[in-house]
Coordinates of C-alpha atoms in Angstrom, one line a residue:
X15 CA -49.5 -13.9 -18.3
X16 CA -48.0 -16.0 -15.9
X17 CA -46.1 -17.9 -18.8
X18 CA -44.7 -14.5 -20.3
X19 CA -43.0 -14.0 -16.5
X20 CA -41.8 -17.2 -16.6
X21 CA -39.9 -16.5 -19.9
X22 CA -38.7 -12.9 -18.7
X23 CA -37.2 -14.4 -15.6
X24 CA -35.2 -17.0 -17.7
X25 CA -34.1 -14.7 -19.9
X26 CA -32.9 -12.3 -17.2
X27 CA -31.1 -15.3 -15.5
X28 CA -29.5 -16.6 -19.2
X29 CA -28.5 -13.1 -19.6
X30 CA -27.2 -12.6 -16.2
X31 CA -25.3 -16.3 -16.3
X32 CA -23.6 -14.9 -19.6
X33 CA -22.5 -11.9 -18.5
X34 CA -20.8 -13.8 -15.6
X35 CA -19.2 -16.0 -17.7
X36 CA -17.8 -13.2 -19.9
X37 CA -16.2 -11.7 -16.8
X38 CA -14.5 -14.9 -15.4
X39 CA -13.1 -16.0 -19.0
X40 CA -12.0 -12.1 -19.5
X41 CA -10.4 -12.2 -16.1
X42 CA -8.7 -15.6 -16.5
X43 CA -7.6 -14.4 -20.4
X44 CA -5.6 -11.6 -18.5
X45 CA -4.3 -14.0 -15.9
X46 CA -2.9 -16.4 -18.7
X47 CA -1.5 -13.6 -20.6
X48 CA 0.2 -12.1 -17.2
X49 CA 1.7 -15.3 -16.8
X50 CA 2.8 -15.4 -20.0
X51 CA 4.8 -12.5 -19.8
X52 CA 6.0 -13.4 -16.2
X53 CA 7.5 -16.2 -17.9
X54 CA 9.4 -14.0 -20.4
X55 CA 10.2 -11.7 -17.6
X56 CA 12.1 -14.3 -15.6
X57 CA 13.8 -16.6 -18.1
X58 CA 17.0 -15.2 -17.6
X59 CA 19.1 -13.9 -14.9
X60 CA 18.2 -10.6 -16.4
X61 CA 14.9 -9.2 -15.6
X62 CA 13.1 -8.4 -18.9
X63 CA 11.4 -5.2 -17.5
X64 CA 9.6 -5.0 -20.7
X65 CA 7.5 -7.9 -20.4
X66 CA 7.2 -7.6 -16.6
X67 CA 5.7 -4.6 -17.3
X68 CA 2.6 -5.9 -19.4
X69 CA 2.3 -8.5 -16.8
X70 CA 1.5 -5.9 -14.5
X71 CA -1.0 -4.4 -16.6
X72 CA -2.3 -7.4 -17.2
X73 CA -3.1 -8.1 -13.9
X74 CA -4.0 -4.6 -12.7
X75 CA -7.5 -4.2 -11.6
X76 CA -8.1 -8.3 -11.9
X77 CA -10.0 -9.5 -9.0
X78 CA -7.9 -13.0 -8.3
X79 CA -9.9 -16.3 -7.1
X80 CA -8.2 -19.0 -5.4
X81 CA -7.1 -21.2 -8.5
X82 CA -6.0 -18.1 -10.2
X83 CA -3.7 -17.3 -7.3
X84 CA -2.3 -20.7 -7.5
X85 CA -1.6 -20.4 -11.4
X86 CA 0.5 -17.1 -10.6
X87 CA 2.5 -18.9 -7.7
X88 CA 3.2 -22.4 -9.5
X89 CA 4.2 -20.0 -12.1
X90 CA 6.7 -18.4 -9.9
X91 CA 8.1 -21.3 -8.0
X92 CA 9.3 -22.3 -11.4
X93 CA 12.2 -19.7 -11.3
X94 CA 13.9 -20.3 -8.1
X95 CA 16.8 -18.3 -9.2
X96 CA 14.4 -15.1 -9.0
X97 CA 13.4 -16.4 -5.7
X98 CA 13.0 -13.9 -2.7
X99 CA 14.2 -10.7 -4.9
X100 CA 12.3 -7.4 -5.3
X101 CA 10.8 -8.5 -8.7
X102 CA 9.5 -12.1 -7.5
X103 CA 8.0 -10.7 -4.5
X104 CA 6.6 -7.4 -6.7
X105 CA 3.9 -10.4 -8.1
X106 CA 3.3 -11.6 -4.3
X107 CA 2.5 -8.2 -3.6
X108 CA 0.0 -8.1 -6.3
X109 CA -1.6 -11.0 -4.9
X110 CA -1.8 -9.6 -1.4
X111 CA -3.6 -6.2 -2.8
X112 CA -5.9 -8.7 -4.3
X113 CA -6.7 -10.7 -1.5
X114 CA -7.2 -7.2 0.4
X115 CA -10.1 -6.2 -2.1
X116 CA -11.9 -9.7 -2.0
X117 CA -11.0 -11.4 1.5
X118 CA -9.4 -9.7 4.3
X119 CA -8.7 -12.7 6.8
X120 CA -6.8 -14.3 3.6
X121 CA -5.1 -11.3 2.9
X122 CA -3.7 -11.2 6.8
X123 CA -2.7 -14.8 6.4
X124 CA -1.1 -14.5 3.3
X125 CA 1.2 -10.9 3.8
X126 CA 1.6 -12.4 7.5
X127 CA 3.5 -15.8 5.7
X128 CA 5.5 -13.7 3.6
X129 CA 6.8 -12.2 6.0
X130 CA 8.0 -14.9 8.0
X131 CA 9.8 -16.4 5.1
X132 CA 11.5 -13.2 4.7
X133 CA 12.4 -13.0 8.4
X134 CA 14.8 -15.9 7.8
X135 CA 16.6 -13.9 5.2
X136 CA 19.1 -11.4 6.9
X137 CA 20.0 -9.3 4.1
X138 CA 19.3 -5.6 3.1
X139 CA 17.3 -6.1 0.3
X140 CA 14.9 -8.6 2.2
X141 CA 14.5 -5.9 4.7
X142 CA 13.7 -3.6 2.1
X143 CA 10.9 -6.0 0.6
X144 CA 9.7 -7.0 4.3
X145 CA 9.2 -3.2 4.8
X146 CA 7.0 -3.2 1.7
X147 CA 4.8 -6.1 2.9
X148 CA 4.5 -4.3 6.2
X149 CA 3.4 -1.5 4.6
X150 CA 0.7 -2.7 2.5
X151 CA -0.7 -5.4 5.3
X152 CA -1.9 -2.4 7.3
X153 CA -5.1 -1.7 5.3
X154 CA -7.0 -5.2 5.6
X155 CA -6.4 -4.6 9.4
X156 CA -7.2 -1.1 9.4
X157 CA -10.0 -1.4 7.0
X158 CA -11.9 -4.3 9.2
X159 CA -13.0 -4.8 12.4
X160 CA -9.2 -6.2 13.0
X161 CA -7.8 -3.2 14.2
X162 CA -6.7 -4.4 17.5
X163 CA -5.2 -7.5 15.8
X164 CA -3.0 -4.9 14.3
X165 CA -2.1 -3.4 17.2
X166 CA -0.7 -6.8 18.2
X167 CA 0.9 -8.0 15.6
X168 CA 2.8 -4.8 14.7
X169 CA 3.7 -4.5 18.1
X170 CA 5.0 -7.8 18.3
X171 CA 7.1 -7.3 14.7
X172 CA 8.4 -4.3 16.3
X173 CA 10.1 -5.6 19.2
X174 CA 11.1 -8.5 16.9
X175 CA 13.0 -5.8 14.8
X176 CA 14.4 -3.9 17.4
X177 CA 16.3 -7.4 18.2
X178 CA 17.4 -7.8 14.9
X179 CA 18.5 -4.3 14.8
X180 CA 16.5 -3.7 11.4
X181 CA 15.8 0.1 11.1
X182 CA 14.0 -0.5 8.0
X183 CA 11.0 -2.6 9.3
X184 CA 11.4 -0.6 12.7
X185 CA 10.7 2.7 10.7
X186 CA 7.9 0.7 9.1
X187 CA 6.4 -0.6 12.4
X188 CA 6.3 2.4 13.7
X189 CA 4.6 4.3 10.7
X190 CA 1.7 1.5 11.0
X191 CA 1.4 1.9 14.4
X192 CA 1.1 5.7 14.7
X193 CA -1.6 5.0 11.6
X194 CA -3.5 2.8 13.9
X195 CA -3.5 5.1 16.9
X196 CA -4.4 8.1 15.0
X197 CA -7.7 6.0 13.5
X198 CA -8.1 5.3 17.1
X199 CA -8.0 9.0 17.8
X200 CA -5.1 8.7 20.1
X201 CA -3.2 11.5 18.3
X202 CA -0.2 12.2 21.1
X203 CA 0.7 8.3 20.4
X204 CA 0.5 8.7 16.7
X205 CA 2.8 11.6 16.9
X206 CA 5.1 10.0 19.2
X207 CA 5.5 6.6 16.9
X208 CA 5.6 8.9 13.1
X209 CA 8.6 10.6 15.0
X210 CA 10.0 7.4 16.0
X211 CA 9.9 6.2 12.4
X212 CA 11.2 9.2 10.9
X213 CA 14.2 9.0 13.5
X214 CA 15.1 5.2 12.0
X215 CA 15.2 6.6 8.1
X216 CA 18.2 7.6 6.7
X217 CA 17.1 10.8 4.4
X218 CA 19.9 10.4 2.5
X219 CA 19.0 7.0 1.1
X220 CA 15.4 6.8 1.5
X221 CA 14.2 10.6 1.0
X222 CA 10.6 9.9 -0.3
X223 CA 9.9 7.8 2.6
X224 CA 11.4 10.4 4.9
X225 CA 9.9 13.3 3.2
X226 CA 6.7 11.3 3.2
X227 CA 6.8 10.6 7.2
X228 CA 7.6 14.3 7.7
X229 CA 4.5 15.3 5.6
X230 CA 2.2 12.8 7.4
X231 CA 3.6 14.2 11.0
X232 CA 2.4 17.6 9.9
X233 CA -0.7 16.0 8.8
X234 CA -1.4 14.7 12.5
X235 CA -0.4 18.3 13.8
X236 CA -3.4 19.7 12.0
X237 CA -5.9 17.1 13.2
X238 CA -4.6 18.2 16.9
X239 CA -4.9 21.9 15.6
X240 CA -1.6 22.5 16.1
X241 CA -1.2 24.8 13.4
X242 CA 2.5 25.6 13.8
X243 CA 3.7 22.5 14.1
X244 CA 1.6 21.4 11.2
X245 CA 3.1 23.9 9.0
X246 CA 6.5 23.6 9.8
X247 CA 6.6 20.0 8.9
X248 CA 4.2 20.0 6.2
X249 CA 5.9 22.8 4.1
X250 CA 9.0 20.6 4.5
X251 CA 7.4 18.0 2.4
X252 CA 5.2 20.4 0.0
X253 CA 8.6 22.2 -1.2
X254 CA 10.2 18.6 -1.2
X255 CA 7.4 17.7 -3.4
X256 CA 7.6 20.9 -5.7
X257 CA 11.1 20.7 -6.1
X258 CA 11.2 16.9 -7.4
X259 CA 8.0 16.9 -9.7
X260 CA 6.0 14.9 -6.8
X261 CA 2.2 15.2 -5.9
X262 CA 1.8 18.2 -3.9
X263 CA -2.1 19.0 -4.2
X264 CA -2.6 17.5 -1.0
X265 CA 0.3 18.7 1.4
X266 CA -1.1 22.2 -0.2
X267 CA -4.4 21.7 0.6
X268 CA -3.2 21.2 4.2
X269 CA -0.9 24.4 4.2
X270 CA -4.6 25.6 3.3
X271 CA -6.4 24.3 6.2
X272 CA -4.0 25.4 8.8
X273 CA -3.8 28.8 7.4
X274 CA -7.5 29.2 7.3
X275 CA -7.0 27.9 10.9
X276 CA -4.9 31.0 11.8
X277 CA -7.2 33.4 9.6
X278 CA -4.3 33.9 7.3
X279 CA -6.4 34.5 4.3
X280 CA -4.0 35.4 1.8
X281 CA -1.9 33.0 2.8
X282 CA -4.5 30.1 2.3
X283 CA -5.3 31.3 -1.1
X284 CA -1.9 31.3 -2.3
X285 CA -2.0 27.3 -1.3
X286 CA -5.0 26.7 -2.7
X287 CA -3.9 28.4 -6.0
X288 CA -0.8 26.3 -6.0
X289 CA -2.9 23.0 -5.2
X290 CA -4.7 23.5 -8.4
X291 CA -1.6 23.8 -10.5
X292 CA -0.8 19.9 -9.5
X293 CA -0.6 18.3 -12.7
X294 CA 0.3 15.4 -11.1
X295 CA -2.2 14.1 -10.0
X296 CA -4.2 13.1 -13.1
X297 CA -1.4 10.9 -14.5

C-alpha cells in the first residue's frame, strides 16, 4: 500500500514538472518569436507595423522572467535609431505591465527608471511617452500597500513638471493623484485634482483624454451623491462616446445610478437599455 502511494506521488511530481516545463517552453517560444518580429519591425527607419503588431500579439499575456526581460531589452538596445521613440517605448511599457502582474517593487523601479531617462529629453514626444508611463505606473502603487509612496512620488513629479511647464505630464500627475485620493476616501481632493488635470488638457489635441477625465469627474460626483453634477459631466462623456463609436456602457450605467438616486425611473430605464446596446465592450 505504501509503495503504491509513493508511486502515485512520484507520478504526480513528474506530471507537475512536465506541465511546468511545457509552460516555460511555450512562453520562451513566444518571447523568441516576439524578438524576431521586433527585429523586423525596427530593421529600417520606417516601422514595420505588421511585424510590430505580431510582436505585440506574441507578448500579450506572457509573464516575463528577468532573463526574458533582458533578452527583449537587449534586442531593443540594438536599434539605437529607434531609442526613445514611441514604438520603442511601447515595448518597454509592455515590460512594465508584465512586472506589475508579477513583482510590484520591480515594476515601480522599472517605471521610475524609464521616466527618469525621459526627463532628460525635452521634446513633445518625450512628454507624451512619459505621460503613458505615469498613467500605467499608478497601478503598482494603487494596488499594493505603497499608496503613500505613490502620493509622495507623484506629488514630487508634479512639482518638477510645473517648473518645466510640461502640461501633459502635469495633467497626468493630477489625474493619478485624484485617483489616489478617491481610493483614500478623500473625494473633495479627488475632485480638485481631476479638475486640475482637465484644465491642463487641450481638448482639441487630446479629445479622448479630455472626455475620459470629464467622465471620471462625473464618477467622483456620483460617489459624493451629487447627482446633478454627476449627470452634467457624465452626459458630456456619454454623448461623445456614442457619437464616436467608443465604449459607452460604463458611462450609461453611471447615468442609471444617478437617475435612480433622483427617483427618475423612466430615465434610468432608458440609460439601462442604452448600456445593453454597447457592442464595443466585447470587441
